[in-house]
CSV table of C-alpha atoms and ligand atoms in Angstrom, one decimal:
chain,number,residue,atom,x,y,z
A,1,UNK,CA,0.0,0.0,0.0
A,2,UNK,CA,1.2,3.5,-0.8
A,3,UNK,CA,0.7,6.9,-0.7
A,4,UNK,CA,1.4,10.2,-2.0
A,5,UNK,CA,0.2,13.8,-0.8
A,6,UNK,CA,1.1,16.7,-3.2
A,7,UNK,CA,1.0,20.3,-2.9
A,8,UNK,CA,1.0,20.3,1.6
A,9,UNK,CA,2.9,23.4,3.2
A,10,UNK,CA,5.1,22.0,6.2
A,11,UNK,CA,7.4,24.1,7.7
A,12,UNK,CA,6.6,27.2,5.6
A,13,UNK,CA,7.3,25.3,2.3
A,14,UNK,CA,5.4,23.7,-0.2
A,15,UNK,CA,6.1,20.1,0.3
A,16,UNK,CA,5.0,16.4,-1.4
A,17,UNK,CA,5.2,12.8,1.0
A,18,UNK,CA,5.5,9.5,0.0
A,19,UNK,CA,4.2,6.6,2.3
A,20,UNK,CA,5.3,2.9,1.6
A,21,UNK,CA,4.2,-0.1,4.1
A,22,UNK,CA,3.1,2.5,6.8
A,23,UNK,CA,5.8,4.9,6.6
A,24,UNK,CA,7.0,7.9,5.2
A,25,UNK,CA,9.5,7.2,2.1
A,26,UNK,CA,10.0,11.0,0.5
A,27,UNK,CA,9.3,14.3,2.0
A,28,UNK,CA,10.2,17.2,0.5
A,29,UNK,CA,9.8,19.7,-2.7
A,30,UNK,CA,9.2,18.4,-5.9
A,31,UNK,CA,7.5,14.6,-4.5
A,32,UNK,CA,5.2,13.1,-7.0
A,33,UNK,CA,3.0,10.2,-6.9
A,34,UNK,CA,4.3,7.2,-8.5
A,35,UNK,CA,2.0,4.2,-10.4
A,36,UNK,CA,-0.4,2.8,-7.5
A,37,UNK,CA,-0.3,5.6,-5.5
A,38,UNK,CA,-3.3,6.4,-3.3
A,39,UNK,CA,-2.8,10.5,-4.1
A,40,UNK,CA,-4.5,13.3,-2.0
A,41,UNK,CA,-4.1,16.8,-3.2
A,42,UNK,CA,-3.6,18.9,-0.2
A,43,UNK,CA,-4.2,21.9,-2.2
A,44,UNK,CA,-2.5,24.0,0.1
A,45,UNK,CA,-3.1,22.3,2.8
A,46,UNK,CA,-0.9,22.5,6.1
A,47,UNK,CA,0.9,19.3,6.6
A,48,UNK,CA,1.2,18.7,10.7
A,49,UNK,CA,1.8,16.0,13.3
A,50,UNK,CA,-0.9,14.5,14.8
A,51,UNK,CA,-2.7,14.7,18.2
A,52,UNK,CA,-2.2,12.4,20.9
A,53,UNK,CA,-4.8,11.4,23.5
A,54,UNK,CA,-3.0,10.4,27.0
A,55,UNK,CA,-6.0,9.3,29.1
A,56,UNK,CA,-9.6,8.3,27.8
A,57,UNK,CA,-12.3,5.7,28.2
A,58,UNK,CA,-13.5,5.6,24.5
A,59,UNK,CA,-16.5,3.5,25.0
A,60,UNK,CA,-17.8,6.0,27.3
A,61,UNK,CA,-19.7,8.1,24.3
A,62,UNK,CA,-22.4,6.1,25.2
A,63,UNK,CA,-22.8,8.0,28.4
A,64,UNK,CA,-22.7,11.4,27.1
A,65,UNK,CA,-25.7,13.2,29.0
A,66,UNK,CA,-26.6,10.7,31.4
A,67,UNK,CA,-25.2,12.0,34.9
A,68,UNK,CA,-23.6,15.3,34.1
A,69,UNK,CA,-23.4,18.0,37.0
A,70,UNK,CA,-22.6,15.3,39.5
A,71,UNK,CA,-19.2,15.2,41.9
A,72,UNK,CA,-17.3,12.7,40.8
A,73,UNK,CA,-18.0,10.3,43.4
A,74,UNK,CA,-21.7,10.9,43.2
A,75,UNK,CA,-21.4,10.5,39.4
A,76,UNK,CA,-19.6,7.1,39.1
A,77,UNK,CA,-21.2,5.6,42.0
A,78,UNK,CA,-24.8,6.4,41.4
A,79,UNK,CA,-24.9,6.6,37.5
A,80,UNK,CA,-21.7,5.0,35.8
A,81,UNK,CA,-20.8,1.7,37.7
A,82,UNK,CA,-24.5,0.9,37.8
A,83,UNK,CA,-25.1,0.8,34.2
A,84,UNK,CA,-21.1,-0.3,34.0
A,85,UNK,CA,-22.5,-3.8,34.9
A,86,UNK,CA,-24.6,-4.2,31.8
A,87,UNK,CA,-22.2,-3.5,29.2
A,88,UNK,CA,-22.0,-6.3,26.9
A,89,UNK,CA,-18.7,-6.6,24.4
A,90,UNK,CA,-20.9,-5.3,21.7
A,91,UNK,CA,-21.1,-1.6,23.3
A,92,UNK,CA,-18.2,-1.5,24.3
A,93,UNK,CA,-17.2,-2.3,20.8
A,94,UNK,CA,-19.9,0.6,18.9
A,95,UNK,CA,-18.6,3.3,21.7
A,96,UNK,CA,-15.3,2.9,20.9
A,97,UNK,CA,-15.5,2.8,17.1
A,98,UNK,CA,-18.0,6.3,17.5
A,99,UNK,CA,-14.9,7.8,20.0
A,100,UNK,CA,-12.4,6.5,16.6
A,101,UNK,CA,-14.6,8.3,14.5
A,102,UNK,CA,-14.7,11.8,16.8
A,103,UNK,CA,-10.9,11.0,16.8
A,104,UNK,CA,-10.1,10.8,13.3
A,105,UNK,CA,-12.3,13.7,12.5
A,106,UNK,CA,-10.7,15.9,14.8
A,107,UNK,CA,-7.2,14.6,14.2
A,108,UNK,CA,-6.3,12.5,17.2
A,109,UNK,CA,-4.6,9.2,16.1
A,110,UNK,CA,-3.5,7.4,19.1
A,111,UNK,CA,-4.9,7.2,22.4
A,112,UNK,CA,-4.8,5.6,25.8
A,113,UNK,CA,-7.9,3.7,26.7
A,114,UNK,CA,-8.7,2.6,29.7
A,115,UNK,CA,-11.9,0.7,30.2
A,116,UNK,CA,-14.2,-2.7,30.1
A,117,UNK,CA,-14.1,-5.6,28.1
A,118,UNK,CA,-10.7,-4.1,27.0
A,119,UNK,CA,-10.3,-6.4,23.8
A,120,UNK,CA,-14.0,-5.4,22.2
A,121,UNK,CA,-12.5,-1.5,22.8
A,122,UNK,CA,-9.2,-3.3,21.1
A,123,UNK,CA,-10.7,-4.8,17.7
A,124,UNK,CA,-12.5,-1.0,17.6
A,125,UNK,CA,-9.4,0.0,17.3
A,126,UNK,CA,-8.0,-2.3,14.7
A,127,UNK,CA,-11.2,-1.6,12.4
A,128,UNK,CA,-11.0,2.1,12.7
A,129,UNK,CA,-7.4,1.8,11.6
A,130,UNK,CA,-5.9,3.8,14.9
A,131,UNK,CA,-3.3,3.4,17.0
A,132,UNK,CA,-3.9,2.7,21.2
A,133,UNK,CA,-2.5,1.3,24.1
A,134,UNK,CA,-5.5,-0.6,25.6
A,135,UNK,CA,-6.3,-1.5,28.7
A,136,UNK,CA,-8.9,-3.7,31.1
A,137,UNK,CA,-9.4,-1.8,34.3
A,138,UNK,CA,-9.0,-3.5,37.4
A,139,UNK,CA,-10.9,-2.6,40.7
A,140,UNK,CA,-10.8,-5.1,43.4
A,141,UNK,CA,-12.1,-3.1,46.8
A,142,UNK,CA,-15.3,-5.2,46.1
A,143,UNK,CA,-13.4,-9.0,47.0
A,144,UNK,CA,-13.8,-9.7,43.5
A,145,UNK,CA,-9.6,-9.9,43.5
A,146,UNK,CA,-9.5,-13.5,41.8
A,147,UNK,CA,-12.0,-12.9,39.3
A,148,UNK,CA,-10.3,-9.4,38.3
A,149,UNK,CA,-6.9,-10.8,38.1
A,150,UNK,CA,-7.6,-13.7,35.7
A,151,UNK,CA,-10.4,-11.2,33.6
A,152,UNK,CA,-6.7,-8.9,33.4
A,153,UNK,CA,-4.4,-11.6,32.3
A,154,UNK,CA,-7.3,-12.8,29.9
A,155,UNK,CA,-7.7,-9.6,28.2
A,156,UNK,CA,-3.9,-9.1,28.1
A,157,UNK,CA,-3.8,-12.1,25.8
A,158,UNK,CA,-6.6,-11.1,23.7
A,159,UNK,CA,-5.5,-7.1,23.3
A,160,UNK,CA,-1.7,-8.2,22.3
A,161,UNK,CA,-3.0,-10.6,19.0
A,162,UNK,CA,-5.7,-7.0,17.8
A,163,UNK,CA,-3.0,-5.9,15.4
A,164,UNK,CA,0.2,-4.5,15.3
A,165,UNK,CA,-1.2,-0.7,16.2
A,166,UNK,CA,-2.8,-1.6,19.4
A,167,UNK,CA,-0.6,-1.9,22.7
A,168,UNK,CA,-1.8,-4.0,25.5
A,169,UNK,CA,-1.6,-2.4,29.0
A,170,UNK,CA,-2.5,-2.8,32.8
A,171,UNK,CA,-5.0,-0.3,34.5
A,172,UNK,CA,-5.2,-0.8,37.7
A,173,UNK,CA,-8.3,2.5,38.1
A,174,UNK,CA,-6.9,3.9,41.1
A,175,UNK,CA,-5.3,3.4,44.5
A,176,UNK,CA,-8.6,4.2,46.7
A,177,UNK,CA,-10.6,0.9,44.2
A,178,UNK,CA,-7.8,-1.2,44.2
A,179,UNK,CA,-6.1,-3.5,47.1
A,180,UNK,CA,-2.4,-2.9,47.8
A,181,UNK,CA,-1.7,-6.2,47.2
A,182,UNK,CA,-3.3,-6.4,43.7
A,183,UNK,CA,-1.1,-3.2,43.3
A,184,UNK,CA,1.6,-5.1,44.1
A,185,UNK,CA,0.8,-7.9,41.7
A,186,UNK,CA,0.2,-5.5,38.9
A,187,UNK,CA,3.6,-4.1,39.2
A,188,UNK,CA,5.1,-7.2,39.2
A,189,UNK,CA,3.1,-8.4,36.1
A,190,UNK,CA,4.1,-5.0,33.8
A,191,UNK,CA,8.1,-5.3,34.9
A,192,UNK,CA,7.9,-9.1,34.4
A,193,UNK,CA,6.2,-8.8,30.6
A,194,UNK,CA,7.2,-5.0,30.2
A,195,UNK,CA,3.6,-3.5,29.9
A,196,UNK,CA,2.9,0.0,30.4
A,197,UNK,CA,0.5,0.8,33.3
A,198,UNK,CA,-2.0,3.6,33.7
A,199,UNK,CA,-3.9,4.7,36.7
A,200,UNK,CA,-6.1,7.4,38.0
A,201,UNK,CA,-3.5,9.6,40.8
A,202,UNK,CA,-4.2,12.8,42.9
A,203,UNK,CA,-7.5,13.6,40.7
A,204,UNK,CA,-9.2,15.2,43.9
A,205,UNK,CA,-8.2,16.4,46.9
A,206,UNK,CA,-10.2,13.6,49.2
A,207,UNK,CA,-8.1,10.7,47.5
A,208,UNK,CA,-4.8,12.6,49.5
A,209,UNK,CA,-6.7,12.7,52.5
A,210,UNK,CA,-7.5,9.4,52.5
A,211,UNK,CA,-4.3,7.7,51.3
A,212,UNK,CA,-2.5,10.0,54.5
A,213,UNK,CA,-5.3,8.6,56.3
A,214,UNK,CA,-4.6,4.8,56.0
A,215,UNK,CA,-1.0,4.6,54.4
A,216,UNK,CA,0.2,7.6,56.2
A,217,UNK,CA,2.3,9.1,52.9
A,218,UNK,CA,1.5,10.8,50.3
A,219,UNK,CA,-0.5,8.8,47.1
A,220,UNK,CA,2.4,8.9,44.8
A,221,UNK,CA,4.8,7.9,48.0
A,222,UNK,CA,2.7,5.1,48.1
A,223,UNK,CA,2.6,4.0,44.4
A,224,UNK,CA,5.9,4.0,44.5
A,225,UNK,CA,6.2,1.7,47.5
A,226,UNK,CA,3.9,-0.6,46.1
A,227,UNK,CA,6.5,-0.6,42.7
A,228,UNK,CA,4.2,1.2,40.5
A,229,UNK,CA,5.9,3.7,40.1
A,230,UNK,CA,8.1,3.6,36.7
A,231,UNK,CA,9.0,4.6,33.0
A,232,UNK,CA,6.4,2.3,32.3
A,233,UNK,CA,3.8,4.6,34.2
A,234,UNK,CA,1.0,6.5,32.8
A,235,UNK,CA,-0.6,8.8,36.1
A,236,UNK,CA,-3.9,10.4,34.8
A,237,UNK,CA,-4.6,14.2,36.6
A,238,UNK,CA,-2.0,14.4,39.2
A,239,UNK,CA,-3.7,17.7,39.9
A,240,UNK,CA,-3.2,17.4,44.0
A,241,UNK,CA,0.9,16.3,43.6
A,242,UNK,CA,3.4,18.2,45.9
A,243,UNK,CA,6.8,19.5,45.1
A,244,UNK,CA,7.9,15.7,46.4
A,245,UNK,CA,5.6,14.0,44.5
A,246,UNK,CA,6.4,15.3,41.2
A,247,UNK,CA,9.8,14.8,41.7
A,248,UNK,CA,10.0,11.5,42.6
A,249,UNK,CA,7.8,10.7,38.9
A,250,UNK,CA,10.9,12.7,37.3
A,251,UNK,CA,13.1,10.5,39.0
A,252,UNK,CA,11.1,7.5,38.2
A,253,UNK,CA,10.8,8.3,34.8
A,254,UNK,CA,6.8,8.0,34.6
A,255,UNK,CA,4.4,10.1,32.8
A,256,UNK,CA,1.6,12.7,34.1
A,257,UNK,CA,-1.3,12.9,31.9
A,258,UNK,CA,-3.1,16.5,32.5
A,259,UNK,CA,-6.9,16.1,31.7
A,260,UNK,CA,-7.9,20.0,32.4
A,261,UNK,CA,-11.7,20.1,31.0
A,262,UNK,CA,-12.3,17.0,32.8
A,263,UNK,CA,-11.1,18.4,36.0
A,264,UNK,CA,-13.0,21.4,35.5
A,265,UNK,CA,-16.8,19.5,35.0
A,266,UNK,CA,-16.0,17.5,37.6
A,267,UNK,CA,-15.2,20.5,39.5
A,268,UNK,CA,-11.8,18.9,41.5
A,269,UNK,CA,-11.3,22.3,43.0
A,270,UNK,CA,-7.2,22.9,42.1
A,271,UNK,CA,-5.3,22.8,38.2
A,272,UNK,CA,-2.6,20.4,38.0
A,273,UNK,CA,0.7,22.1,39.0
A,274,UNK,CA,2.0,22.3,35.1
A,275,UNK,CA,5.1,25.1,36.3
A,276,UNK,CA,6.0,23.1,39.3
A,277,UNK,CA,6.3,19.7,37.0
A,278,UNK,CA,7.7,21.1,34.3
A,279,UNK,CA,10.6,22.9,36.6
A,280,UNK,CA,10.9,19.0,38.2
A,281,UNK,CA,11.1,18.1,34.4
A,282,UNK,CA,8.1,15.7,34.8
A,283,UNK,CA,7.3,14.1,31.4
A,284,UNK,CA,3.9,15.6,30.2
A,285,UNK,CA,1.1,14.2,27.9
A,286,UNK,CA,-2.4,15.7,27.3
A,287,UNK,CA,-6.2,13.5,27.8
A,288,UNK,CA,-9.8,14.3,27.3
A,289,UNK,CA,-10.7,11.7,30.1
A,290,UNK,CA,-13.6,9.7,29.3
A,291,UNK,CA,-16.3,11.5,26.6
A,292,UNK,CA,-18.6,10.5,29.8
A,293,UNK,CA,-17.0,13.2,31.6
A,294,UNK,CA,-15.6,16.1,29.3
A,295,UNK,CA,-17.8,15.5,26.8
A,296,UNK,CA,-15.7,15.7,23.7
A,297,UNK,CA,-13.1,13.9,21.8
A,298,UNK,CA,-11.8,17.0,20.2
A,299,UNK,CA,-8.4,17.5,21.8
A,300,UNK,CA,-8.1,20.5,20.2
A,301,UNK,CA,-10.6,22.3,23.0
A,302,UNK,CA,-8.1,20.4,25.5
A,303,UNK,CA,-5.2,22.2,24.4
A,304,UNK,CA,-6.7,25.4,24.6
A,305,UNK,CA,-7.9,24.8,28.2
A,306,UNK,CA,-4.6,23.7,29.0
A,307,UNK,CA,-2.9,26.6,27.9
A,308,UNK,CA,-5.8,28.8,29.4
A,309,UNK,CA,-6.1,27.3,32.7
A,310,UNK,CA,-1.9,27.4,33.4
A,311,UNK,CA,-1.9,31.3,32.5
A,312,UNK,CA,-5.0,31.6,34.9
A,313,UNK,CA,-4.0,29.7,37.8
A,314,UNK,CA,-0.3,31.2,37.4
A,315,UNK,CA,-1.2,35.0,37.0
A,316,UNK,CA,0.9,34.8,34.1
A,317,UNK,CA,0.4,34.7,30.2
A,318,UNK,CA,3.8,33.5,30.0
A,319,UNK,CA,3.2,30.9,32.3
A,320,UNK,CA,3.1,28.1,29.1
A,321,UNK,CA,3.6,29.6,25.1
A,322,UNK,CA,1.9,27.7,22.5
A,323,UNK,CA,4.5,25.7,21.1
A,324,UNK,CA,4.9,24.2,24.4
A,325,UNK,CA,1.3,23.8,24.5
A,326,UNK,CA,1.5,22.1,21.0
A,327,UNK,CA,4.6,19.4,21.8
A,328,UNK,CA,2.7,18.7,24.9
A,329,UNK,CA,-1.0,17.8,22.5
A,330,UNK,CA,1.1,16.0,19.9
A,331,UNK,CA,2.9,14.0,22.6
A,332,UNK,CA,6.3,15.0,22.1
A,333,UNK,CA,7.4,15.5,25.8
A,334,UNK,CA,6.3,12.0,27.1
A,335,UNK,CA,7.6,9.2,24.6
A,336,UNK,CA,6.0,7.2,26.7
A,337,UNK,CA,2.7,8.0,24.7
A,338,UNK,CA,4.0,6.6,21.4
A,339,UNK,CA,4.1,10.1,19.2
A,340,UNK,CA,6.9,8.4,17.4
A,341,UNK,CA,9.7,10.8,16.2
A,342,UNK,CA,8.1,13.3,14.0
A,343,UNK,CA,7.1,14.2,10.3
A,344,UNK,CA,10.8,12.2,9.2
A,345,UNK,CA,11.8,9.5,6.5
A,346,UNK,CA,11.3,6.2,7.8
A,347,UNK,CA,9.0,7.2,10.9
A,348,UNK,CA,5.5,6.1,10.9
A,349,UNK,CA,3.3,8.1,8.1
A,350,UNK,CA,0.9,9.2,10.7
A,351,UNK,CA,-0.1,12.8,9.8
A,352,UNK,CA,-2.7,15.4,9.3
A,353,UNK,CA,-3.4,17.7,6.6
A,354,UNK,CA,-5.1,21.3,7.3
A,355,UNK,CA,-7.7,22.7,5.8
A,356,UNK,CA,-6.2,25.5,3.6
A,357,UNK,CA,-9.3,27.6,3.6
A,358,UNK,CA,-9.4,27.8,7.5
A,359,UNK,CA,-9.7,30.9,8.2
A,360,UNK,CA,-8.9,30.0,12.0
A,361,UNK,CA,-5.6,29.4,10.2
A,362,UNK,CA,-4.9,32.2,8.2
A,363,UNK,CA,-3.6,35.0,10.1
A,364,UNK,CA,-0.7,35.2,12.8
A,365,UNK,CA,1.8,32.3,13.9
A,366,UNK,CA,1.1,28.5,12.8
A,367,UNK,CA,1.1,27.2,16.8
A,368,UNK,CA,-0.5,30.0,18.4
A,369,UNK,CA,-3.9,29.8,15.2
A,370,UNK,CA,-3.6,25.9,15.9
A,371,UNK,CA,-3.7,26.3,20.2
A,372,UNK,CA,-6.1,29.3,20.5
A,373,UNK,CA,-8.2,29.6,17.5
A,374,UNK,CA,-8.9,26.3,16.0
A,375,UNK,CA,-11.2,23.6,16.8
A,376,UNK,CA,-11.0,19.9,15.3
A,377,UNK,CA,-13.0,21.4,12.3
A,378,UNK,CA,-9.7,22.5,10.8
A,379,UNK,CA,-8.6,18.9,10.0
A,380,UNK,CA,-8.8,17.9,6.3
A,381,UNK,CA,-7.4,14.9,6.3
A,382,UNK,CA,-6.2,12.3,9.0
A,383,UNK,CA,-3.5,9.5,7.7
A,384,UNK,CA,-2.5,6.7,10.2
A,385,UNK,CA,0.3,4.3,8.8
A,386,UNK,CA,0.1,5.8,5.3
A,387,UNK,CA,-4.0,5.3,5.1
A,388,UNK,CA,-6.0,7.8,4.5
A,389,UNK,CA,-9.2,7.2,7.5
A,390,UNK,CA,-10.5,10.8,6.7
A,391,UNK,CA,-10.0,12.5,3.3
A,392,UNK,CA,-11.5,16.2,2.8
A,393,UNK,CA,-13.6,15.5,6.0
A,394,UNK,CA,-15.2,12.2,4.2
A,395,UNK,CA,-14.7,9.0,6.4
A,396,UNK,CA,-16.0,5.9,5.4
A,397,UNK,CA,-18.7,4.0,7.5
A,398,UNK,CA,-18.8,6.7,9.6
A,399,UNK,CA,-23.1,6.8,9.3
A,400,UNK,CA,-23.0,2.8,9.8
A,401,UNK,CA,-20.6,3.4,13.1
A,402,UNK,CA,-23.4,6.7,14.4
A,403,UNK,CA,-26.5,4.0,13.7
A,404,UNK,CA,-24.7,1.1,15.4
A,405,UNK,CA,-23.4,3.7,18.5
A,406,UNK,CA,-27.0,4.5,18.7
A,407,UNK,CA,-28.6,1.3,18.5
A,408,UNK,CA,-26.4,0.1,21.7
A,409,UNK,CA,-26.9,3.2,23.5
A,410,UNK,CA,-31.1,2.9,23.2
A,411,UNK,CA,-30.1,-1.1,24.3
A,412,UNK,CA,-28.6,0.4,27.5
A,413,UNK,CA,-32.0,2.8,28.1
A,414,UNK,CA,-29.3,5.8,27.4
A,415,UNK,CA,-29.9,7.4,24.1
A,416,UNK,CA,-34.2,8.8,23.0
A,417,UNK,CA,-36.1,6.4,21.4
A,418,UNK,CA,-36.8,6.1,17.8
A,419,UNK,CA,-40.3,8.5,17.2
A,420,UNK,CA,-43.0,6.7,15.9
A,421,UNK,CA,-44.9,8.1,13.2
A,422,UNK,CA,-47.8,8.6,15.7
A,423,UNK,CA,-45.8,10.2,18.1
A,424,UNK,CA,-44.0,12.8,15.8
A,425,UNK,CA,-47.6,13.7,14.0
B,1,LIG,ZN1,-10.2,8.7,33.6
């Protein structure tokens, strides 16, 4: 399979790529398409890295609307791990492939999923022709601790043989869900088979409270007792961390994923400390959180808040530029995440192309139109491993993936009813 784009501007310059097996064979002036080619005329367009989503749980698009304006605890203990228990593969299979589809449109092509029946969220995935690191959460406060283990090592099995784009992982959901000694046998699972782990950390202010309460230290003190703590490590919000906590994950080589719209619905009453980790040289990645809880996909709006939020909280509009803001969004200061190395012969040909006609785009510096002004609606086309999943804002199967979406949603009493004729008259 190959690919050629004509007629992109990258770097100020009117460029042409070649993509051959899934990565990028030519880049540069004067590229043409060659006999087989798949060609996209970019017309213009501006040829960028892609987005990368650190911390989601795709599925969740079914739950758009049902709970909102609840506390968090409130929220997932009254509405989501109630109607949690019903999910059958299937859902979890249609919500992901409708979170794909928000992704591709709005040019996010990798993501971190955390969530149930972790290989139906895996063959999504495959089908929608992304790129993720999935994972089956594990919770084990309930006594389930057996039954959650072997559904863990089950799913691990089952992610790893989904295709060479999808990563298998370990989720543990938090420390205050899940018993220290299942922590314990987590982290000696990932170092054993080298998977990456992600977990909920310091999302509210309660959780610290707690963890002083029984384990008398601090929640990333105790992670790292327990031996979770490592370059391996994915730590979603970290919005209550300490100077010592943050630089003890430098030192340790994990990752802090910043979810800033989801902390601000859920209302977790502090912004992550972005300067403070940053000057600890904590690797940073960017999340939506689950669509059940943000609502949207578009990472885009993320990045904005981000940026927004850090000048706020800081008194300071110098507090983080939009560049920063940018490398942060495409993944480029945690590796961890899997951004790859860039737009570079031989990398991965996972790109996006801007519209042209944007006029979000057309005044001012290329970072600071793409972090303040734009919204997802500026991606043209989105190209994952040299293939084209959205082409002048055309995807295929996307109505097949909205009816199925919907179809599972009215299954799980979430989403209106059909209206009968009789109703509608
Ligand atoms: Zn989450």
């Amino acid at each position: 399979m190959s690919l050629a784009v004509t007629g992109a501007v990258h770097d100020g310059e009117v460029v042409g790529l070649r993509a051959e097996n899934g990565l990028i064979v030519e880049l540069g002036p004067g590229v043409q398409p060659q006999p087989g080619d798949d060609h996209i005329d970019a017309a213009g367009g501006i040829l960028v890295p892609p987005l990368i989503n650190g911390h989601t749980h795709a599925a969740m698009t079914l739950f758009r609307g049902y709970g909102d304006d609840l506390p968090l605890m409130r929220w997932l203990e009254e509405k989501i791990w109630p109607i949690e228990r019903k999910l059958e593969p299937e859902d979890v299979y249609w919500g992901t492939r409708l979170a794909c589809l928000e992704m591709i449109r709005s040019g996010t092509v990798r993501f971190w999923d955390m969530y149930w029946h972790a290989p139906a969220a895996a063959r999504a995935v495959a089908d929608a022709g992304l790129r993720a690191t999935v994972a089956a959460p594990l919770i084990d406060i309930d006594g389930r601790r057996e039954e959650m283990r072997e559904a863990a090592r089950r799913s691990l099995d089952e992610i790893v043989v989904a295709g060479d784009r999808i990563d298998a992982g370990l989720a543990p959901h938090a420390i205050y869900t899940v018993t220290e000694d299942s922590l314990r046998w987590i982290a000696e699972l990932a170092a054993e088979r080298d998977f990456p782990v992600q977990i909920h950390l310091s999302e509210t202010e309660q959780e610290v409270i707690d963890c002083l309460a029984v384990h008398d230290e601090r929640p990333t003190r105790y992670l790292d007792r327990v031996g979770l703590l490592s370059p391996r490590t994915v730590l979603a919000h970290g919005v209550w961390l300490d100077d010592d906590e943050l630089e003890l994950i430098a030192e340790r080589g994990a990752v802090v994923v910043t979810s800033p719209v989801a902390n601000l619905k859920l209302a977790v009453g502090a912004v992550f400390p972005y300067p403070r980790a940053r000057a600890a040289r904590v690797q940073v990645g960017l999340g939506s959180d689950g669509p059940g809880s943000n609502n949207s996909l578009d990472l885009f709006e993320d990045m904005k808040v981000l940026a927004l939020i850090q000048k706020h909280a800081a008194n300071d509009p110098a507090a983080i530029g939009a560049t920063e803001t940018w490398e942060i969004a495409t993944g480029r200061r945690a590796p961890l995440l899997g951004a790859g190395a860039g737009l570079d012969l031989g990398h991965p040909a996972d790109f996006l192309l801007l519209r042209a006609d944007a006029p979000e785009l057309s005044f001012g510096e290329l970072p600071a139109a793409l972090v303040y002004a734009a919204s997802g609606a500026v991606v043209h086309s989105t190209v994952v491993a040299g293939r084209a999943l959205m082409r002048d804002g055309e995807i295929e199967g996307a109505e097949e993936v909205l009816a199925h979406a919907l179809e599972r949603a009215r299954g799980l009493g979430l989403a209106p009813p059909v209206a009968s004729p009789a109703s509608s008259a």
